[in-house]
Tab-separated table of C-alpha atoms in Angstrom:
chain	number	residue	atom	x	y	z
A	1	UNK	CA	114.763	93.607	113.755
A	2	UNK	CA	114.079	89.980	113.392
A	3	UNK	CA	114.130	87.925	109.790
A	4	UNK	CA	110.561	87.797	108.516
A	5	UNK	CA	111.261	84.816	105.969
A	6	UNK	CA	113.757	83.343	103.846
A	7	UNK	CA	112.731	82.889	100.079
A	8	UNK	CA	114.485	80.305	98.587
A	9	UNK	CA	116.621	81.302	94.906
A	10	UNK	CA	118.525	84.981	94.633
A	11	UNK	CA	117.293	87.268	92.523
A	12	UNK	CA	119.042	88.143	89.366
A	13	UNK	CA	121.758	91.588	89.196
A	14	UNK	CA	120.143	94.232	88.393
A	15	UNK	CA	117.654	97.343	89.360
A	16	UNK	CA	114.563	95.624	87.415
A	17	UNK	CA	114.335	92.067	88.889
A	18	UNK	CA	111.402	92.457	90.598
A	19	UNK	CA	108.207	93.953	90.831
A	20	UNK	CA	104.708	94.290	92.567
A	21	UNK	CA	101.556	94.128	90.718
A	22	UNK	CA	97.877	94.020	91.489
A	23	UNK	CA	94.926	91.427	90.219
A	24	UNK	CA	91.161	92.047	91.167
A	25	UNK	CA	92.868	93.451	94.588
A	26	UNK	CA	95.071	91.022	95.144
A	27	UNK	CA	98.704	91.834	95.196
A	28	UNK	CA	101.837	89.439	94.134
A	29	UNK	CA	105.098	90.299	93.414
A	30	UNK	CA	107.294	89.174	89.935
A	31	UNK	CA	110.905	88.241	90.298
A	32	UNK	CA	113.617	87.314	88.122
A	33	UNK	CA	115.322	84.023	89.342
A	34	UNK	CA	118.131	82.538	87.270
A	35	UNK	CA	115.969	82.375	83.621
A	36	UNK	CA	112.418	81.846	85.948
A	37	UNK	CA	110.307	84.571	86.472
A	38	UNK	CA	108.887	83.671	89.737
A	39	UNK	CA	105.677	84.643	91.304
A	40	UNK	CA	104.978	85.757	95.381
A	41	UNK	CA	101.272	86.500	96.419
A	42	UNK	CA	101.292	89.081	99.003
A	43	UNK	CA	101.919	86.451	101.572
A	44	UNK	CA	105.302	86.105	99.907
A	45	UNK	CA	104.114	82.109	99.140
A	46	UNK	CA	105.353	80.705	95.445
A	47	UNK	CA	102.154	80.806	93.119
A	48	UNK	CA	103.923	80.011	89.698
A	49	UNK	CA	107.335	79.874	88.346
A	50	UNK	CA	107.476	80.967	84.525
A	51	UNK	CA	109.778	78.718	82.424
A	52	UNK	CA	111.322	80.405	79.069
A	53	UNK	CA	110.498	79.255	75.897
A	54	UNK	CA	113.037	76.672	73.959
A	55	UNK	CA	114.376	79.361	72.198
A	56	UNK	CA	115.655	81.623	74.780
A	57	UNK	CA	116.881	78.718	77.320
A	58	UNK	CA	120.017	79.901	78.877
A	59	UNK	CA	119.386	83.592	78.577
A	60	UNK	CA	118.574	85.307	82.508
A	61	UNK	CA	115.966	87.587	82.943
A	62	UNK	CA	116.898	91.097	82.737
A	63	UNK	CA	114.166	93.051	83.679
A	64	UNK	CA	110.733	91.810	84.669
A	65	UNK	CA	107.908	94.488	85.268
A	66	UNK	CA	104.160	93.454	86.412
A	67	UNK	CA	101.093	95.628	86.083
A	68	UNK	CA	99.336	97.420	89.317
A	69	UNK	CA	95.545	97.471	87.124
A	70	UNK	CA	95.675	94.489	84.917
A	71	UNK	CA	98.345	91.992	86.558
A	72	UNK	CA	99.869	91.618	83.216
A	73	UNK	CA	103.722	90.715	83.114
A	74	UNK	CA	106.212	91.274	81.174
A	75	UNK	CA	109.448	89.742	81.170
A	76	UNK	CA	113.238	90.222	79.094
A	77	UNK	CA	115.697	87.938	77.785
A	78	UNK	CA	117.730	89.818	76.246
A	79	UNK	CA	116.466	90.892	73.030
A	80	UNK	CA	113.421	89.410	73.414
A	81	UNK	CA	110.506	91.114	75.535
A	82	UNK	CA	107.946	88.339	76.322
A	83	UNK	CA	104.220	89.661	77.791
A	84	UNK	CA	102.191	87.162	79.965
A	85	UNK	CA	98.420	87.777	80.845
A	86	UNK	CA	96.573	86.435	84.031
A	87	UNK	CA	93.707	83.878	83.496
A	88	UNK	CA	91.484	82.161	86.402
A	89	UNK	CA	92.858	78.933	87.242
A	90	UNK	CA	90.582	76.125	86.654
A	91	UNK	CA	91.384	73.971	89.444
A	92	UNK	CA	92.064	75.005	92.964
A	93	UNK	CA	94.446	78.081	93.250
A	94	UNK	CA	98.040	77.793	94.387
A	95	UNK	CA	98.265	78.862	98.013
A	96	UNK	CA	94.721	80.884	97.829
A	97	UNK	CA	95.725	82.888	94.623
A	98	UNK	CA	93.374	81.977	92.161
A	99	UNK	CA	95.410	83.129	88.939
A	100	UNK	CA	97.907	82.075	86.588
A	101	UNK	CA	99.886	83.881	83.998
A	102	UNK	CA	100.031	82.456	80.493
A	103	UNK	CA	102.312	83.771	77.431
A	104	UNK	CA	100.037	85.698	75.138
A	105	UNK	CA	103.011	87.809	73.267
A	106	UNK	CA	106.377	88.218	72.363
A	107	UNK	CA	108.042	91.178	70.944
A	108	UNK	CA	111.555	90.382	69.445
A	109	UNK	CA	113.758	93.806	69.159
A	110	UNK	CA	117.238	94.537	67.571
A	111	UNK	CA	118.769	95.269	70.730
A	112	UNK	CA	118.994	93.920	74.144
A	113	UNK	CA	116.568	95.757	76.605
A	114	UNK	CA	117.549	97.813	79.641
A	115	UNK	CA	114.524	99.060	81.265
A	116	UNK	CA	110.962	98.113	80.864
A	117	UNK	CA	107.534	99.911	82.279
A	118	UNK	CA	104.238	99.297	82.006
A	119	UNK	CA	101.961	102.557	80.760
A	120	UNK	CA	98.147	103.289	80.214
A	121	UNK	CA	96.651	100.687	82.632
A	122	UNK	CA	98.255	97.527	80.422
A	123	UNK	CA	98.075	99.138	76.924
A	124	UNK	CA	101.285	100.783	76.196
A	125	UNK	CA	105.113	99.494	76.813
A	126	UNK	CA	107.969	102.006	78.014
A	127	UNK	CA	110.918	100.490	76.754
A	128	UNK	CA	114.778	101.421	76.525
A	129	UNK	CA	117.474	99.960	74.702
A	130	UNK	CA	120.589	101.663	75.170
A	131	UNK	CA	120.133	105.546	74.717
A	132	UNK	CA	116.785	104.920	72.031
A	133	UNK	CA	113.472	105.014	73.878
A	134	UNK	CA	110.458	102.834	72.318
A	135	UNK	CA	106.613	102.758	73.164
A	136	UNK	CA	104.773	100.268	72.393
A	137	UNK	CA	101.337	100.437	71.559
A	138	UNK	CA	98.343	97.297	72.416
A	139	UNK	CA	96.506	96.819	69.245
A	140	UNK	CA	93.006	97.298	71.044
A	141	UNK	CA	94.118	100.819	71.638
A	142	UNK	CA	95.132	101.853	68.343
A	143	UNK	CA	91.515	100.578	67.320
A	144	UNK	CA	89.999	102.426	69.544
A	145	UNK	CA	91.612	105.515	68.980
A	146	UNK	CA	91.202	104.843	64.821
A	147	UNK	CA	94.783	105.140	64.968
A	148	UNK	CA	94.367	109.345	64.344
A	149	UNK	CA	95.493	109.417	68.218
A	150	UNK	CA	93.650	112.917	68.189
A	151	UNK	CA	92.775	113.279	72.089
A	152	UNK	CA	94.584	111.323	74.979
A	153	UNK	CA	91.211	111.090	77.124
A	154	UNK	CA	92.250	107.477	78.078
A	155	UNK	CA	90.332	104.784	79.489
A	156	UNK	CA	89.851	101.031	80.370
A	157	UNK	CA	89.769	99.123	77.473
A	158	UNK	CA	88.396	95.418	78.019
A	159	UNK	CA	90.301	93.188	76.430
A	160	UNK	CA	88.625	89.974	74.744
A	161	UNK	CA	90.197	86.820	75.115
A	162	UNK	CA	92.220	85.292	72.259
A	163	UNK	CA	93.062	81.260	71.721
A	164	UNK	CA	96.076	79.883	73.316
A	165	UNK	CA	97.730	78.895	70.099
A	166	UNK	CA	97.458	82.148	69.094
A	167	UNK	CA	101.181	83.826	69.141
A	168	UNK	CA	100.940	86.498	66.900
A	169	UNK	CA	101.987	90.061	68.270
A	170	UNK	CA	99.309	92.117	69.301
A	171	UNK	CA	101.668	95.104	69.784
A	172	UNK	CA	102.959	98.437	67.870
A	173	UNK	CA	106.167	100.313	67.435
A	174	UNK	CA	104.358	103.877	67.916
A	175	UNK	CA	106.986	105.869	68.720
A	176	UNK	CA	110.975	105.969	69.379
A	177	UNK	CA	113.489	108.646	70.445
A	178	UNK	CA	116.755	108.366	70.417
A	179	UNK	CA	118.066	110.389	74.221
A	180	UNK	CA	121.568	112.077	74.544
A	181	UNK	CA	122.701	109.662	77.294
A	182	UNK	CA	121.187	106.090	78.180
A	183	UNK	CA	118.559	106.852	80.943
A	184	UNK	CA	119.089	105.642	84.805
A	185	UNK	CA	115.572	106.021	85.436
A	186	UNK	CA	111.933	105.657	84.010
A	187	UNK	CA	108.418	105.635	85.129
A	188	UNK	CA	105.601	106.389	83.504
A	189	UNK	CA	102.407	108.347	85.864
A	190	UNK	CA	99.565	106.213	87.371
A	191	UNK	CA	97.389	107.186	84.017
A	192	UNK	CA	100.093	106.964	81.334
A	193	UNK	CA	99.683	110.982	80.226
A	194	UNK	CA	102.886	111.571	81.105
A	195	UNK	CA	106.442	109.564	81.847
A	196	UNK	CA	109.615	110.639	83.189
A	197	UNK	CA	113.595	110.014	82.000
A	198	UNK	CA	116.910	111.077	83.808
A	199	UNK	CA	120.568	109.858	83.070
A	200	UNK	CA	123.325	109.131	85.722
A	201	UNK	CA	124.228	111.331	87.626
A	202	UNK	CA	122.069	113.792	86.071
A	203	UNK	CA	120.553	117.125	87.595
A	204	UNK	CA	118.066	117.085	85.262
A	205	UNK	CA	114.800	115.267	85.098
A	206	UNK	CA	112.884	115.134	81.801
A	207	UNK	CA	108.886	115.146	81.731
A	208	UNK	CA	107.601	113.674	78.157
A	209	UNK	CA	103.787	114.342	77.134
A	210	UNK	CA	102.145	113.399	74.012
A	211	UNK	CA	101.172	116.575	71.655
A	212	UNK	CA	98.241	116.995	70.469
A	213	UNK	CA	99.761	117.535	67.055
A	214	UNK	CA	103.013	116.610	65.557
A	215	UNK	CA	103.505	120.384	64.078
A	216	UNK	CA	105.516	119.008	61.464
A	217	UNK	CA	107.610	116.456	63.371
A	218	UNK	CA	106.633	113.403	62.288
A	219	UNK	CA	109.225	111.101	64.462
A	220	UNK	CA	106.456	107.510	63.625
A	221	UNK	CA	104.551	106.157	60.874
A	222	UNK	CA	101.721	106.723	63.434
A	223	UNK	CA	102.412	110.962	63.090
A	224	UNK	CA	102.738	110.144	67.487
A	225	UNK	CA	104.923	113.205	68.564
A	226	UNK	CA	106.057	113.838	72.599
A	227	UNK	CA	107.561	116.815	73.868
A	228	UNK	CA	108.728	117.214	77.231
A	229	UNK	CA	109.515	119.827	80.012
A	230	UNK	CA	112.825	120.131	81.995
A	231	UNK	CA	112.874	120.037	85.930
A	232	UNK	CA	116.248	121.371	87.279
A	233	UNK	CA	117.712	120.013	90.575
A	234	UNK	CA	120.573	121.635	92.552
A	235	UNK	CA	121.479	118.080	92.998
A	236	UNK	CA	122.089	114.727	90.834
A	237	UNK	CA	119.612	113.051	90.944
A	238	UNK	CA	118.886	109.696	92.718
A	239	UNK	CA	115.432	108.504	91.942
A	240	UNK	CA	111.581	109.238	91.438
A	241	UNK	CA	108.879	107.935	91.456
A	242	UNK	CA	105.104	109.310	91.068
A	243	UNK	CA	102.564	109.464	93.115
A	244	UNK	CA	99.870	106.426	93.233
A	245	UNK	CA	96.270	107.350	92.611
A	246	UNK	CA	92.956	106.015	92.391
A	247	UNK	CA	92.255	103.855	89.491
A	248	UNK	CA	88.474	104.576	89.234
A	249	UNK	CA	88.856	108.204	90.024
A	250	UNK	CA	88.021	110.848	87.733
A	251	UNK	CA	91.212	112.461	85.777
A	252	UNK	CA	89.368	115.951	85.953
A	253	UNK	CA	90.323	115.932	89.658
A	254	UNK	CA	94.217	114.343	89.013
A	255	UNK	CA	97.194	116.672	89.733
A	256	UNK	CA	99.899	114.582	88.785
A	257	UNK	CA	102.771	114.555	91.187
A	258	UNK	CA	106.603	112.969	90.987
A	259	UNK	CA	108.747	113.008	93.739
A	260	UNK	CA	112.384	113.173	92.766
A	261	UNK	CA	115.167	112.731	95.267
A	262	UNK	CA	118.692	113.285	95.721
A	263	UNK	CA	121.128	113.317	98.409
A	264	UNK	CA	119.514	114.708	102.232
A	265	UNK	CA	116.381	116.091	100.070
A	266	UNK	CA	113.152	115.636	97.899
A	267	UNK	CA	112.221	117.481	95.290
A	268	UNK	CA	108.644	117.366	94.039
A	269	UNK	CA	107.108	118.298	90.695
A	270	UNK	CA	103.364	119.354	89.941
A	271	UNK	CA	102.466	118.865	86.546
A	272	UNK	CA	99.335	120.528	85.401
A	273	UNK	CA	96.324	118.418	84.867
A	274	UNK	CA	94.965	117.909	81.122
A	275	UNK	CA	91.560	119.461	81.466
A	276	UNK	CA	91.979	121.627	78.382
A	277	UNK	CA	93.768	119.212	76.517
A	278	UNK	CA	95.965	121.579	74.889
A	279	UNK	CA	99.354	120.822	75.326
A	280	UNK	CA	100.682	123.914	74.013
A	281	UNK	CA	100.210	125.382	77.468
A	282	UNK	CA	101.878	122.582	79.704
A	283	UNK	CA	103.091	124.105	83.085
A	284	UNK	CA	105.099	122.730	85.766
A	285	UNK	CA	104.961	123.455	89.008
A	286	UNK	CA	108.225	122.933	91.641
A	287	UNK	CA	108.189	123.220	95.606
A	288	UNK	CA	111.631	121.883	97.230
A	289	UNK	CA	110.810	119.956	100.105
A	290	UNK	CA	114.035	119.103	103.354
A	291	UNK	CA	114.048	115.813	105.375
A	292	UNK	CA	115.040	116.835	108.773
């Protein structure tokens, strides 16, 4: 095997220092460098390097996460979770890419964050801090939901563009959980109905969906409510990740499908599609699959 290129600047510790995102079809890939967040087009060529703010100068990136259907990206500094939006450049683009990203948000939390995922195309943040789960909630979808949240038949939501000077949070504390251990790993599915949580060394993967009704919970000022379904591995598990679909396709022909792994096997999960919307009869479906 022969060395393809040599990037310049090491990525920060960490498992959430980089990621890959997608613009209009074009793919790039966020890193965290030192306290840059650093920006690859598909070519692996520099496009932009994001510079912190004044105020958190000094502080490395901790986890960095970039959208696969808006190219949004978002970016922590410790405490401070700060979301930057792709515009069209106005002069010739940097190495072909045509985009830049530009600081639209900032969400300032008690705690320093651990993990960070994107959810809902763009509209909703996953977000852990310690062992207390948040999500986060785009103010264009709470408007067009009335904020009564009463069915989860998602969609694309176009966003209108807001002034530059403009800094004021766009974004929503909808819901938090506090877990019984901090969580190793978290993704959220291709079409944000459902995300997954697991600890270390855990043999047991957790599989949150929102209900349709809080039935007396009320864990939100919002009245949001998630439950979620248990899928048991022989194992500890070692990762997961769900499988990619089609952004245009219809969600009455999605089966949703994470594969979990663990040592010499992979375990996959169906989860039922959403067709009745009733979430009182969530199922979930298990085949164990061996490598050879």
């Amino acid at each position: 095997m022969n060395v393809h290129q040599i990037l310049t600047g090491a990525l920060n510790r960490g498992d959430e220092v980089f990621s890959v995102g997608v613009i209009d079809g074009l793919s790039f890939t966020a890193c965290a460098v030192g306290t840059n967040v650093v920006i690859y087009s598909s070519s692996f060529k520099r496009v932009q390097v994001i510079t912190p703010a004044s105020c958190d100068e000094g502080l490395l990136v901790k986890c960095v996460s970039a959208c696969c259907e808006t190219g949004k990206i978002v970016a922590t500094y410790s405490s401070v979770v700060r979301i930057y939006e792709p515009i069209m450049r106005t002069e010739d683009g940097t190495n072909g890419f045509t985009y830049q990203w530009i600081e639209t948000s900032n969400l300032p939390l008690k705690y320093a964050v651990d993990k960070i995922q994107w959810s809902l195309q763009g509209l909703r943040l996953l977000i852990c801090c310690g062992d207390v789960l948040h999500l986060y909630q785009n103010l264009l979808l709470s408007a067009a939901l009335d904020v009564k949240l009463d069915t989860v038949a998602f969609g694309v939501v176009e966003e209108e563009n807001e002034p530059e000077n403009e800094r004021v949070s766009s974004w929503d504390c909808v819901w938090s959980q506090k877990l019984a251990a901090k969580p190793k790993f978290m993704a959220s599915s291709p079409d944000g109905t459902y995300f997954a949580t697991c600890g270390v060394s855990d043999c047991l993967v957790k599989i949150w969906f929102q209900r349709e009704e809080s039935d007396g919970v009320e864990n939100s000022e919002n009245g949001l409510s998630f439950g979620f379904s248990y899928v048991q591995h022989p194992q500890p598990v070692a990762g997961f990740e769900w499988r990619k679909i089609p952004r245009y396709m219809s969600r009455l022909f999605i089966i949703q499908l994470v594969f979990i792994c663990f040592q010499h096997n992979l375990y996959y999960s169906k989860v039922g599609s959403l067709i009745s919307n009733d979430y009182s009869r969530q199922y979930v479906q298990n085949a164990l699959l061996t490598w050879c």
